[in-house]
Amino acid sequence: MSAGVGRGAAGPAVAKVELRLSCRHLLDRDPLTKSDPSVALLQPSAQGRWTQVGRTEVVRSSLNPVFSKVFTIDYCFEEVQRLRFEVYDTHGPSGLACDEDDFLGGMECTLGQIVAQKKVTRPLLLKLGRKAGKSTITVIAEDISRNNGYVELSFQASNLDDKDLFSKSDPFLELFRANQDGSEQLVYRTEVVKNNLSPVWEPFKLSLSSLCSCEETRPLKEMQEAFAQGQAQWDCVNPKYQQKKRSYKNSGVVVLTDLKLHRVHSFLDYIMGGCQIHCTVAIDFTASNGDPRNSCSLHHINPYQPNEYLRALVAVGEVCQDYDSDKRFSALGFGARIPPNYEVSHDFAINFNPQDDECEGIQGVVEAYQSCLPRVQLYGPTNVAPIISKVARMAAAEELTGEASKYYILLILTDGVVTDMADTREAIVRASHLPMSIIIVGVGNADFTDMQVLDGDDGVLRSPRGEPALRDIVQFVPFRELKNASPVALAKCVLAEVPRQVVEYYSHKELPPRSLGTKVGEAGPSGAP
């Protein structure tokens, strides 16, 4: 029987997040009593207008309310999910919104910011951005997605009744789960052990979804506790014998000899456990892009129409910056002659500060890119192995911490097939052992057929020496296929594989989210919840 574990066990990219709200020091709009606050949750509609999707209950006469109603939202890493919270002194009947409600302040943020910090406290702002006194709102996130773990069980029995006339019984074991309606459902049947009254059955695995619908229910917890105390054994009782014989004790004993609970953590588990995502951007400055002063150049700066480099950069960067507490991006260039000596470089800081190549937020990267263009000479060749190796060195240092604390994403934007293909393959294979992913976006109309080999979707990537990549860490996307897509659709496509890659790395290393502190797959009593 399949336990449902393996490459796809990380679960879907979409998870369920529960948001709990509270406020402090609200403005008092009632002359005789304190305000009666409630909070409205708004999300952008398809047309971009804020639309109310939910509202808390009203907490009567309180300037420091804690709301019991929670909001459940689908979380998706690849999207910038914007949220707005508006606090009102509510005058409507039964807490319903009405035109007479007094606005006490609002706050905007993204769902990514909330889950990355688990708890966000922000000041409430009135119209035109004025602070509402000392008023604040706190949003706490909790992942309520179901656990995709599995249990490994081993059973044996002793002194079973002999039911055969000329030989011993051929026993097997059936395991049932109790459904919510009181019925029972068969979830596993062991193999038959021939001619044996004290059988030992083969160990087997059951996913939590099949065993208990992914809920670590009381029977499972009781089984874990009994196993931990060395008391996990049960009498086999035959009701007919029990009624006929007063001295009847049992028809044998079944013993649980091993129990291992394996937790398969989700991407959201790691993010909410404190894992940061650091993004490095690498931009192609080779001559094949064309002179930036020419409107046909892929690097041409048009204030009314961002070029493909900028569109891809902003779409990906706006998502990633929510998962790094300092919101700083390493921004590098390759394939250009750079000042002061105008020698070709395949690894230079586009802010021309070798000691600190980081930019403040995605807007800082955009500004550094635009300032860099007139200062460099586009040249070549298209070598990306040096930058892959540079990020890999940072990831290797992170690996030594032995914690799921930081994961690296390298976004490479290029207009053609890489020149140093052998070195690039070697660098990617080495990087596949490290906490990093590589996203390559091909801009322009070049033939990118040879780039598909770097994306392991069609087979395992191998180094020139024949060494296979440990994981598929490369996602290649030709921009022209998404040229007419929205920034949201572009980011979804480009970042689609990152959650799986993060989970695969930490699962392979048996590293749990930092907040848990025990290794993935630890078994028996110590692995119990």
Short mmCIF file of C-alpha atoms in Angstrom, two decimals:
data_model
loop_
_atom_site.label_atom_id
_atom_site.label_comp_id
_atom_site.label_asym_id
_atom_site.label_seq_id
_atom_site.Cartn_x
_atom_site.Cartn_y
_atom_site.Cartn_z
CA MET A 1 0.00 0.00 0.00
CA SER A 2 1.32 3.42 -0.87
CA ALA A 3 1.84 5.79 2.03
CA GLY A 4 1.57 8.79 -0.22
CA VAL A 5 5.05 10.11 0.50
CA GLY A 6 7.81 11.16 -1.85
CA ARG A 7 8.61 14.02 -4.15
CA GLY A 8 5.11 15.43 -4.16
CA ALA A 9 4.55 15.15 -0.44
CA ALA A 10 5.14 18.83 0.19
CA GLY A 11 1.56 19.52 -0.76
CA PRO A 12 0.06 22.15 -3.00
CA ALA A 13 1.37 25.70 -3.20
CA VAL A 14 -1.89 27.06 -1.79
CA ALA A 15 -2.33 26.78 1.97
CA LYS A 16 -4.91 27.99 4.46
CA VAL A 17 -3.97 30.80 6.83
CA GLU A 18 -6.04 32.02 9.75
CA LEU A 19 -5.77 35.69 10.78
CA ARG A 20 -6.60 36.90 14.30
CA LEU A 21 -6.99 40.61 15.04
CA SER A 22 -6.69 42.97 17.98
CA CYS A 23 -6.32 46.74 18.40
CA ARG A 24 -4.83 49.08 20.97
CA HIS A 25 -5.44 52.71 21.91
CA LEU A 26 -8.28 53.30 19.46
CA LEU A 27 -9.73 56.77 19.05
CA ASP A 28 -12.85 57.37 21.13
CA ARG A 29 -15.66 58.66 18.90
CA ASP A 30 -18.54 58.24 21.37
CA PRO A 31 -19.21 61.24 23.63
CA LEU A 32 -20.79 59.28 26.51
CA THR A 33 -19.17 55.82 26.20
CA LYS A 34 -16.17 54.25 24.52
CA SER A 35 -16.15 53.26 20.84
CA ASP A 36 -17.79 50.03 19.68
CA PRO A 37 -15.12 48.81 17.21
CA SER A 38 -15.22 46.23 14.46
CA VAL A 39 -12.70 45.52 11.69
CA ALA A 40 -13.45 45.08 7.99
CA LEU A 41 -11.09 43.04 5.82
CA LEU A 42 -10.74 44.20 2.21
CA GLN A 43 -8.95 42.71 -0.80
CA PRO A 44 -8.48 44.13 -4.31
CA SER A 45 -11.08 43.11 -6.87
CA ALA A 46 -10.17 42.14 -10.42
CA GLN A 47 -10.58 45.81 -11.31
CA GLY A 48 -8.20 46.83 -8.51
CA ARG A 49 -10.83 48.35 -6.20
CA TRP A 50 -10.79 47.48 -2.51
CA THR A 51 -13.72 45.16 -1.77
CA GLN A 52 -14.86 44.03 1.67
CA VAL A 53 -14.60 40.26 2.06
CA GLY A 54 -15.29 39.95 5.78
CA ARG A 55 -15.93 41.74 9.03
CA THR A 56 -15.35 40.93 12.68
CA GLU A 57 -17.94 41.09 15.41
CA VAL A 58 -18.41 44.34 17.35
CA VAL A 59 -16.65 44.60 20.70
CA ARG A 60 -18.80 46.93 22.77
CA SER A 61 -17.33 49.91 24.60
CA SER A 62 -13.63 49.07 24.15
CA LEU A 63 -10.59 50.97 22.94
CA ASN A 64 -8.41 47.84 23.17
CA PRO A 65 -10.54 45.14 21.52
CA VAL A 66 -9.52 41.54 20.91
CA PHE A 67 -11.75 40.04 18.22
CA SER A 68 -12.89 36.42 18.36
CA LYS A 69 -13.83 36.14 14.70
CA VAL A 70 -10.98 34.90 12.53
CA PHE A 71 -10.44 35.31 8.79
CA THR A 72 -9.38 32.28 6.75
CA ILE A 73 -7.46 33.11 3.57
CA ASP A 74 -5.84 31.02 0.84
CA TYR A 75 -2.10 31.72 0.87
CA CYS A 76 -0.03 31.50 -2.30
CA PHE A 77 3.69 32.29 -2.26
CA GLU A 78 3.83 33.36 -5.91
CA GLU A 79 1.33 36.18 -5.44
CA VAL A 80 1.54 39.56 -3.77
CA GLN A 81 -1.71 39.25 -1.81
CA ARG A 82 -2.63 42.76 -0.69
CA LEU A 83 -4.86 43.20 2.34
CA ARG A 84 -6.48 46.23 3.94
CA PHE A 85 -7.90 46.37 7.45
CA GLU A 86 -10.34 49.17 8.32
CA VAL A 87 -11.47 49.80 11.90
CA TYR A 88 -14.86 51.41 12.54
CA ASP A 89 -16.82 52.63 15.52
CA THR A 90 -19.94 50.67 14.58
CA HIS A 91 -23.44 52.10 14.95
CA GLY A 92 -25.39 49.65 12.78
CA PRO A 93 -27.88 47.15 14.23
CA SER A 94 -26.32 43.87 15.41
CA GLY A 95 -22.90 45.11 14.38
CA LEU A 96 -23.72 45.47 10.69
CA ALA A 97 -21.94 48.20 8.75
CA CYS A 98 -23.89 51.37 8.06
CA ASP A 99 -23.26 54.84 6.68
CA GLU A 100 -23.07 56.31 10.18
CA ASP A 101 -20.06 54.20 11.19
CA ASP A 102 -17.05 56.30 12.22
CA PHE A 103 -13.73 55.44 10.54
CA LEU A 104 -11.08 54.91 13.24
CA GLY A 105 -8.16 54.08 10.94
CA GLY A 106 -6.84 51.62 8.40
CA MET A 107 -3.73 49.57 7.63
CA GLU A 108 -2.46 47.99 4.42
CA CYS A 109 0.03 45.14 4.10
CA THR A 110 0.52 41.87 2.24
CA LEU A 111 -0.29 38.37 3.41
CA GLY A 112 3.34 37.48 2.72
CA GLN A 113 4.51 40.08 5.22
CA ILE A 114 2.17 38.70 7.87
CA VAL A 115 3.15 35.03 7.47
CA ALA A 116 6.86 35.87 7.26
CA GLN A 117 6.66 37.67 10.63
CA LYS A 118 3.77 35.62 12.13
CA LYS A 119 2.72 38.71 14.04
CA VAL A 120 2.45 42.21 12.55
CA THR A 121 1.67 45.35 14.54
CA ARG A 122 1.19 48.55 12.56
CA PRO A 123 -0.14 52.06 13.31
CA LEU A 124 -3.63 52.85 12.08
CA LEU A 125 -3.78 55.67 9.56
CA LEU A 126 -6.62 58.09 8.90
CA LYS A 127 -7.41 59.67 5.54
CA LEU A 128 -4.45 61.28 3.76
CA GLY A 129 -2.03 59.11 5.74
CA ARG A 130 -2.33 60.88 9.10
CA LYS A 131 -1.73 58.70 12.16
CA ALA A 132 -4.78 57.94 14.28
CA GLY A 133 -3.07 58.98 17.50
CA LYS A 134 -1.42 55.99 19.16
CA SER A 135 -3.86 53.52 17.59
CA THR A 136 -2.40 50.22 16.38
CA ILE A 137 -3.71 47.00 14.90
CA THR A 138 -2.09 43.60 15.40
CA VAL A 139 -2.58 40.68 12.99
CA ILE A 140 -1.44 37.19 13.97
CA ALA A 141 -1.19 34.43 11.35
CA GLU A 142 -1.61 30.72 11.93
CA ASP A 143 -1.19 27.97 9.36
CA ILE A 144 -4.22 25.69 9.49
CA SER A 145 -3.25 23.55 6.49
CA ARG A 146 -3.40 19.87 7.10
CA ASN A 147 -0.33 17.84 8.01
CA ASN A 148 1.01 15.70 5.14
CA GLY A 149 2.97 13.41 7.41
CA TYR A 150 2.83 9.65 7.70
CA VAL A 151 3.14 6.95 10.36
CA GLU A 152 5.33 3.87 10.18
CA LEU A 153 3.96 0.94 12.19
CA SER A 154 5.14 -2.56 13.09
CA PHE A 155 2.94 -5.20 14.75
CA GLN A 156 3.33 -8.73 16.02
CA ALA A 157 1.08 -11.12 17.93
CA SER A 158 1.52 -14.00 20.35
CA ASN A 159 -0.48 -17.02 21.49
CA LEU A 160 -3.27 -16.63 18.96
CA ASP A 161 -6.06 -19.23 18.94
CA ASP A 162 -5.54 -22.11 16.55
CA LYS A 163 -8.44 -22.22 14.08
CA ASP A 164 -7.12 -24.92 11.73
CA LEU A 165 -7.60 -28.65 12.31
CA PHE A 166 -4.43 -30.00 10.74
CA SER A 167 -2.10 -26.99 10.98
CA LYS A 168 -1.74 -23.68 12.76
CA SER A 169 -3.74 -20.57 11.85
CA ASP A 170 -2.72 -18.22 9.02
CA PRO A 171 -3.26 -14.82 10.69
CA PHE A 172 -3.40 -11.33 9.24
CA LEU A 173 -4.13 -7.97 10.87
CA GLU A 174 -6.64 -5.31 9.83
CA LEU A 175 -6.43 -1.68 10.94
CA PHE A 176 -9.57 0.48 10.97
CA ARG A 177 -10.07 4.17 11.55
CA ALA A 178 -13.02 5.64 13.44
CA ASN A 179 -14.99 8.13 11.36
CA GLN A 180 -16.75 11.16 12.82
CA ASP A 181 -20.16 9.54 12.35
CA GLY A 182 -19.13 6.58 14.51
CA SER A 183 -18.59 4.18 11.62
CA GLU A 184 -15.34 2.35 10.96
CA GLN A 185 -13.29 2.23 7.78
CA LEU A 186 -10.60 -0.28 6.83
CA VAL A 187 -7.32 1.52 6.13
CA TYR A 188 -4.80 -1.35 6.02
CA ARG A 189 -4.63 -5.14 5.88
CA THR A 190 -1.30 -6.86 6.48
CA GLU A 191 0.04 -9.82 4.61
CA VAL A 192 -0.94 -13.34 5.76
CA VAL A 193 1.65 -15.16 7.87
CA LYS A 194 1.21 -18.87 7.18
CA ASN A 195 1.01 -21.51 9.89
CA ASN A 196 2.02 -19.28 12.80
CA LEU A 197 0.30 -18.43 16.11
CA SER A 198 2.88 -15.74 17.00
CA PRO A 199 3.22 -13.86 13.71
CA VAL A 200 5.47 -10.88 13.03
CA TRP A 201 4.05 -8.73 10.25
CA GLU A 202 6.10 -6.58 7.91
CA PRO A 203 6.37 -2.88 8.85
CA PHE A 204 4.06 -0.62 6.85
CA LYS A 205 3.46 3.08 6.27
CA LEU A 206 0.17 4.97 6.39
CA SER A 207 -0.32 8.58 5.42
CA LEU A 208 -2.06 10.70 8.03
CA SER A 209 -4.71 11.47 5.43
CA SER A 210 -5.73 7.82 5.22
CA LEU A 211 -5.23 7.04 8.90
CA CYS A 212 -7.00 10.00 10.46
CA SER A 213 -7.82 12.55 7.72
CA CYS A 214 -4.57 14.42 8.54
CA GLU A 215 -5.80 15.21 12.05
CA GLU A 216 -3.65 13.87 14.88
CA THR A 217 -6.69 12.59 16.73
CA ARG A 218 -7.03 11.18 20.25
CA PRO A 219 -6.72 7.49 19.21
CA LEU A 220 -3.42 8.19 17.45
CA LYS A 221 -2.13 10.20 20.41
CA GLU A 222 -3.20 7.42 22.81
CA MET A 223 -1.35 4.89 20.66
CA GLN A 224 1.78 7.07 20.75
CA GLU A 225 1.57 7.48 24.53
CA ALA A 226 1.05 3.75 25.05
CA PHE A 227 4.04 2.96 22.83
CA ALA A 228 6.19 5.51 24.69
CA GLN A 229 5.29 3.83 28.00
CA GLY A 230 5.90 0.30 26.68
CA GLN A 231 2.22 -0.59 27.05
CA ALA A 232 1.15 -0.76 23.41
CA GLN A 233 -0.47 -4.17 23.42
CA TRP A 234 -4.07 -5.27 23.16
CA ASP A 235 -5.97 -8.45 23.88
CA CYS A 236 -7.62 -10.24 20.99
CA VAL A 237 -11.14 -10.87 22.23
CA ASN A 238 -13.58 -13.36 20.72
CA PRO A 239 -17.08 -12.26 21.90
CA LYS A 240 -18.48 -15.81 21.60
CA TYR A 241 -15.79 -17.29 23.87
CA GLN A 242 -16.15 -14.38 26.27
CA GLN A 243 -19.87 -15.11 26.75
CA LYS A 244 -19.42 -18.86 27.15
CA LYS A 245 -16.38 -19.05 29.44
CA ARG A 246 -16.04 -17.14 32.69
CA SER A 247 -12.34 -17.95 32.81
CA TYR A 248 -11.78 -16.65 29.29
CA LYS A 249 -9.00 -14.05 29.13
CA ASN A 250 -8.16 -13.58 25.46
CA SER A 251 -7.45 -15.29 22.18
CA GLY A 252 -3.95 -13.89 21.97
CA VAL A 253 -2.20 -10.54 22.24
CA VAL A 254 -1.31 -7.98 19.55
CA VAL A 255 1.75 -5.82 20.23
CA LEU A 256 2.81 -2.57 18.56
CA THR A 257 6.57 -3.04 18.31
CA ASP A 258 7.46 0.18 16.52
CA LEU A 259 5.82 3.53 15.82
CA LYS A 260 7.44 6.39 13.94
CA LEU A 261 5.61 9.60 13.15
CA HIS A 262 7.19 11.36 10.18
CA ARG A 263 6.31 15.01 9.70
CA VAL A 264 6.36 16.29 6.14
CA HIS A 265 6.56 20.04 6.59
CA SER A 266 5.11 22.53 4.15
CA PHE A 267 6.71 25.62 2.65
CA LEU A 268 4.53 27.74 4.90
CA ASP A 269 5.82 25.83 7.95
CA TYR A 270 9.36 26.90 7.10
CA ILE A 271 8.43 30.52 6.37
CA MET A 272 6.43 30.88 9.58
CA GLY A 273 9.23 29.10 11.41
CA GLY A 274 11.51 32.02 10.59
CA CYS A 275 13.16 31.00 7.31
CA GLN A 276 14.19 34.09 5.34
CA ILE A 277 14.46 34.19 1.56
CA HIS A 278 17.36 36.20 0.17
CA CYS A 279 17.12 37.17 -3.49
CA THR A 280 20.06 37.95 -5.78
CA VAL A 281 19.42 39.50 -9.19
CA ALA A 282 21.88 38.97 -12.06
CA ILE A 283 21.41 41.06 -15.22
CA ASP A 284 22.86 40.40 -18.69
CA PHE A 285 24.84 43.38 -20.01
CA THR A 286 26.17 41.73 -23.17
CA ALA A 287 26.26 43.58 -26.51
CA SER A 288 23.56 41.37 -28.04
CA ASN A 289 21.01 43.38 -26.03
CA GLY A 290 21.62 46.38 -28.29
CA ASP A 291 22.66 49.93 -27.53
CA PRO A 292 20.41 51.18 -24.67
CA ARG A 293 20.11 54.53 -26.46
CA ASN A 294 18.32 52.77 -29.32
CA SER A 295 14.59 52.22 -28.80
CA CYS A 296 14.96 48.67 -30.17
CA SER A 297 17.42 47.72 -27.42
CA LEU A 298 16.26 45.29 -24.75
CA HIS A 299 17.88 47.68 -22.26
CA HIS A 300 16.19 50.82 -23.58
CA ILE A 301 14.63 52.87 -20.78
CA ASN A 302 11.19 54.20 -21.68
CA PRO A 303 9.51 56.00 -18.76
CA TYR A 304 6.09 54.99 -20.09
CA GLN A 305 6.82 51.36 -21.00
CA PRO A 306 9.18 49.26 -18.80
CA ASN A 307 11.48 46.96 -20.78
CA GLU A 308 11.40 43.18 -20.34
CA TYR A 309 14.24 43.22 -17.82
CA LEU A 310 12.35 45.64 -15.59
CA ARG A 311 9.03 43.83 -15.91
CA ALA A 312 10.52 40.48 -14.89
CA LEU A 313 12.62 42.08 -12.17
CA VAL A 314 9.72 43.90 -10.53
CA ALA A 315 7.24 41.00 -10.83
CA VAL A 316 9.57 38.58 -9.03
CA GLY A 317 11.14 41.10 -6.67
CA GLU A 318 7.85 42.39 -5.28
CA VAL A 319 6.98 38.87 -4.16
CA CYS A 320 10.39 37.95 -2.73
CA GLN A 321 10.97 41.14 -0.75
CA ASP A 322 8.20 40.23 1.71
CA TYR A 323 10.22 37.23 2.90
CA ASP A 324 13.46 39.01 3.82
CA SER A 325 13.35 41.10 6.99
CA ASP A 326 15.78 43.73 5.68
CA LYS A 327 14.28 43.70 2.15
CA ARG A 328 17.72 44.05 0.59
CA PHE A 329 18.60 42.48 -2.78
CA SER A 330 22.06 41.61 -4.04
CA ALA A 331 22.15 43.14 -7.55
CA LEU A 332 24.84 41.92 -9.96
CA GLY A 333 25.69 42.27 -13.63
CA PHE A 334 27.67 40.20 -16.12
CA GLY A 335 29.05 40.54 -19.64
CA ALA A 336 30.04 44.24 -19.58
CA ARG A 337 33.18 46.33 -19.54
CA ILE A 338 33.05 48.30 -16.32
CA PRO A 339 34.84 51.39 -15.00
CA PRO A 340 37.46 52.45 -14.19
CA ASN A 341 39.58 50.21 -16.44
CA TYR A 342 36.74 48.95 -18.61
CA GLU A 343 37.75 45.33 -18.35
CA VAL A 344 35.11 42.66 -18.95
CA SER A 345 33.44 41.44 -15.75
CA HIS A 346 31.05 38.54 -15.25
CA ASP A 347 30.33 39.38 -11.63
CA PHE A 348 30.04 43.06 -10.74
CA ALA A 349 27.83 45.06 -8.39
CA ILE A 350 25.52 47.26 -10.45
CA ASN A 351 25.71 49.88 -7.69
CA PHE A 352 29.52 49.78 -8.19
CA ASN A 353 30.12 49.07 -4.51
CA PRO A 354 32.04 45.76 -4.35
CA GLN A 355 31.94 45.80 -0.55
CA ASP A 356 28.12 46.02 -0.46
CA ASP A 357 26.29 44.91 -3.59
CA GLU A 358 22.87 45.07 -1.92
CA CYS A 359 20.09 47.52 -2.80
CA GLU A 360 17.20 48.69 -0.65
CA GLY A 361 14.10 46.88 -1.87
CA ILE A 362 13.15 46.15 -5.44
CA GLN A 363 12.91 49.87 -6.19
CA GLY A 364 16.55 50.22 -5.16
CA VAL A 365 17.49 47.52 -7.68
CA VAL A 366 15.53 49.32 -10.42
CA GLU A 367 17.31 52.59 -9.68
CA ALA A 368 20.74 50.93 -9.59
CA TYR A 369 20.03 49.21 -12.93
CA GLN A 370 18.98 52.44 -14.61
CA SER A 371 22.03 54.30 -13.23
CA CYS A 372 24.36 51.49 -14.28
CA LEU A 373 23.42 51.38 -17.97
CA PRO A 374 25.14 54.61 -19.12
CA ARG A 375 28.29 53.78 -17.12
CA VAL A 376 29.13 50.39 -18.67
CA GLN A 377 29.99 49.16 -22.15
CA LEU A 378 27.87 46.20 -23.23
CA TYR A 379 30.20 43.43 -24.32
CA GLY A 380 30.30 39.67 -23.72
CA PRO A 381 30.39 36.69 -23.59
CA THR A 382 27.35 35.42 -21.66
CA ASN A 383 29.03 33.69 -18.72
CA VAL A 384 26.82 32.99 -15.70
CA ALA A 385 28.83 30.33 -13.83
CA PRO A 386 30.78 32.97 -11.80
CA ILE A 387 27.58 34.46 -10.37
CA ILE A 388 26.06 31.03 -9.65
CA SER A 389 29.24 30.12 -7.78
CA LYS A 390 29.17 33.40 -5.84
CA VAL A 391 25.63 32.82 -4.56
CA ALA A 392 26.50 29.18 -3.89
CA ARG A 393 29.29 30.30 -1.55
CA MET A 394 26.77 32.31 0.48
CA ALA A 395 24.40 29.33 0.53
CA ALA A 396 27.24 27.02 1.60
CA ALA A 397 27.98 29.27 4.57
CA GLU A 398 24.30 29.16 5.49
CA GLU A 399 24.26 25.36 5.25
CA LEU A 400 26.88 25.18 8.00
CA THR A 401 24.42 26.70 10.50
CA GLY A 402 22.42 23.46 10.47
CA GLU A 403 19.15 25.41 10.60
CA ALA A 404 16.34 26.25 8.20
CA SER A 405 17.10 29.95 8.59
CA LYS A 406 17.87 31.32 5.12
CA TYR A 407 17.23 30.13 1.55
CA TYR A 408 18.75 31.79 -1.52
CA ILE A 409 17.09 32.57 -4.84
CA LEU A 410 19.20 33.65 -7.82
CA LEU A 411 17.23 35.39 -10.57
CA ILE A 412 19.21 35.50 -13.84
CA LEU A 413 17.88 37.73 -16.62
CA THR A 414 19.56 37.06 -19.97
CA ASP A 415 18.90 37.64 -23.66
CA GLY A 416 20.65 34.55 -25.00
CA VAL A 417 22.05 31.08 -24.44
CA VAL A 418 24.92 31.02 -21.96
CA THR A 419 28.41 30.74 -23.42
CA ASP A 420 29.99 28.84 -20.53
CA MET A 421 27.52 25.95 -20.63
CA ALA A 422 29.92 23.33 -19.22
CA ASP A 423 30.95 25.52 -16.28
CA THR A 424 27.32 26.48 -15.70
CA ARG A 425 26.22 22.85 -15.53
CA GLU A 426 29.03 22.12 -13.09
CA ALA A 427 28.06 25.10 -10.91
CA ILE A 428 24.37 24.12 -10.90
CA VAL A 429 25.11 20.52 -9.90
CA ARG A 430 27.22 21.75 -6.98
CA ALA A 431 24.51 24.25 -6.01
CA SER A 432 21.85 21.52 -6.00
CA HIS A 433 23.26 20.36 -2.65
CA LEU A 434 22.78 23.82 -1.11
CA PRO A 435 19.81 25.93 0.10
CA MET A 436 19.32 27.77 -3.18
CA SER A 437 17.19 27.89 -6.32
CA ILE A 438 17.97 29.42 -9.70
CA ILE A 439 15.40 31.14 -11.89
CA ILE A 440 16.47 32.03 -15.43
CA VAL A 441 14.27 34.37 -17.47
CA GLY A 442 15.10 34.58 -21.16
CA VAL A 443 14.24 38.03 -22.53
CA GLY A 444 14.01 38.92 -26.22
CA ASN A 445 13.47 36.67 -29.21
CA ALA A 446 16.59 34.49 -29.16
CA ASP A 447 16.44 30.72 -29.64
CA PHE A 448 16.57 29.41 -26.08
CA THR A 449 16.34 25.72 -26.98
CA ASP A 450 19.76 24.95 -25.53
CA MET A 451 18.77 26.57 -22.22
CA GLN A 452 16.10 23.95 -21.60
CA VAL A 453 18.82 21.45 -20.68
CA LEU A 454 19.47 23.45 -17.50
CA ASP A 455 15.86 23.01 -16.39
CA GLY A 456 15.68 19.46 -15.09
CA ASP A 457 12.08 18.92 -16.19
CA ASP A 458 13.12 16.70 -19.11
CA GLY A 459 15.66 14.64 -17.19
CA VAL A 460 18.26 14.95 -14.47
CA LEU A 461 20.88 17.61 -15.19
CA ARG A 462 24.43 16.27 -15.11
CA SER A 463 27.77 17.97 -14.84
CA PRO A 464 30.33 17.49 -17.64
CA ARG A 465 31.86 14.81 -15.39
CA GLY A 466 28.56 12.92 -15.31
CA GLU A 467 27.59 13.79 -11.73
CA PRO A 468 23.79 14.17 -11.42
CA ALA A 469 22.14 17.12 -9.71
CA LEU A 470 20.81 16.20 -6.29
CA ARG A 471 17.67 18.30 -6.83
CA ASP A 472 16.02 20.12 -9.71
CA ILE A 473 16.79 23.71 -8.68
CA VAL A 474 16.50 25.52 -12.04
CA GLN A 475 13.38 27.05 -13.54
CA PHE A 476 13.80 28.48 -17.06
CA VAL A 477 11.08 30.76 -18.44
CA PRO A 478 11.14 32.46 -21.88
CA PHE A 479 9.69 35.92 -21.25
CA ARG A 480 8.08 36.09 -24.69
CA GLU A 481 5.61 33.38 -23.64
CA LEU A 482 4.40 35.72 -20.89
CA LYS A 483 4.88 39.02 -22.66
CA ASN A 484 1.19 39.88 -22.50
CA ALA A 485 0.63 38.44 -19.04
CA SER A 486 -0.09 40.53 -15.97
CA PRO A 487 2.67 40.96 -13.36
CA VAL A 488 0.73 38.56 -11.13
CA ALA A 489 0.64 35.85 -13.80
CA LEU A 490 4.31 36.43 -14.60
CA ALA A 491 5.36 36.05 -10.97
CA LYS A 492 3.19 32.93 -10.58
CA CYS A 493 4.89 31.23 -13.51
CA VAL A 494 8.43 32.25 -12.60
CA LEU A 495 8.18 31.38 -8.90
CA ALA A 496 5.94 28.31 -9.18
CA GLU A 497 8.62 25.75 -8.31
CA VAL A 498 10.26 27.60 -5.41
CA PRO A 499 8.04 26.27 -2.57
CA ARG A 500 8.63 22.67 -3.64
CA GLN A 501 12.38 23.26 -3.98
CA VAL A 502 12.59 24.78 -0.50
CA VAL A 503 10.74 21.85 1.08
CA GLU A 504 12.78 19.28 -0.87
CA TYR A 505 16.06 20.76 0.35
CA TYR A 506 15.15 20.91 4.03
CA SER A 507 13.45 17.50 3.91
CA HIS A 508 16.58 15.96 2.37
CA LYS A 509 18.67 17.53 5.13
CA GLU A 510 16.07 16.44 7.73
CA LEU A 511 15.87 20.02 9.00
CA PRO A 512 12.55 21.06 10.56
CA PRO A 513 11.24 24.62 10.71
CA ARG A 514 13.27 26.53 13.28
CA SER A 515 10.35 26.86 15.68
CA LEU A 516 10.09 23.06 16.08
CA GLY A 517 13.69 22.23 16.88
CA THR A 518 13.67 18.46 16.19
CA LYS A 519 14.81 16.73 13.04
CA VAL A 520 12.32 15.85 10.34
CA GLY A 521 11.31 12.21 10.63
CA GLU A 522 12.43 11.69 14.23
CA ALA A 523 10.60 8.66 15.45
CA GLY A 524 8.95 7.01 18.40
CA PRO A 525 8.28 8.75 21.68
CA SER A 526 10.63 11.69 21.02
CA GLY A 527 8.87 12.43 17.74
CA ALA A 528 5.42 12.57 19.24
CA PRO A 529 3.58 15.88 19.22
#
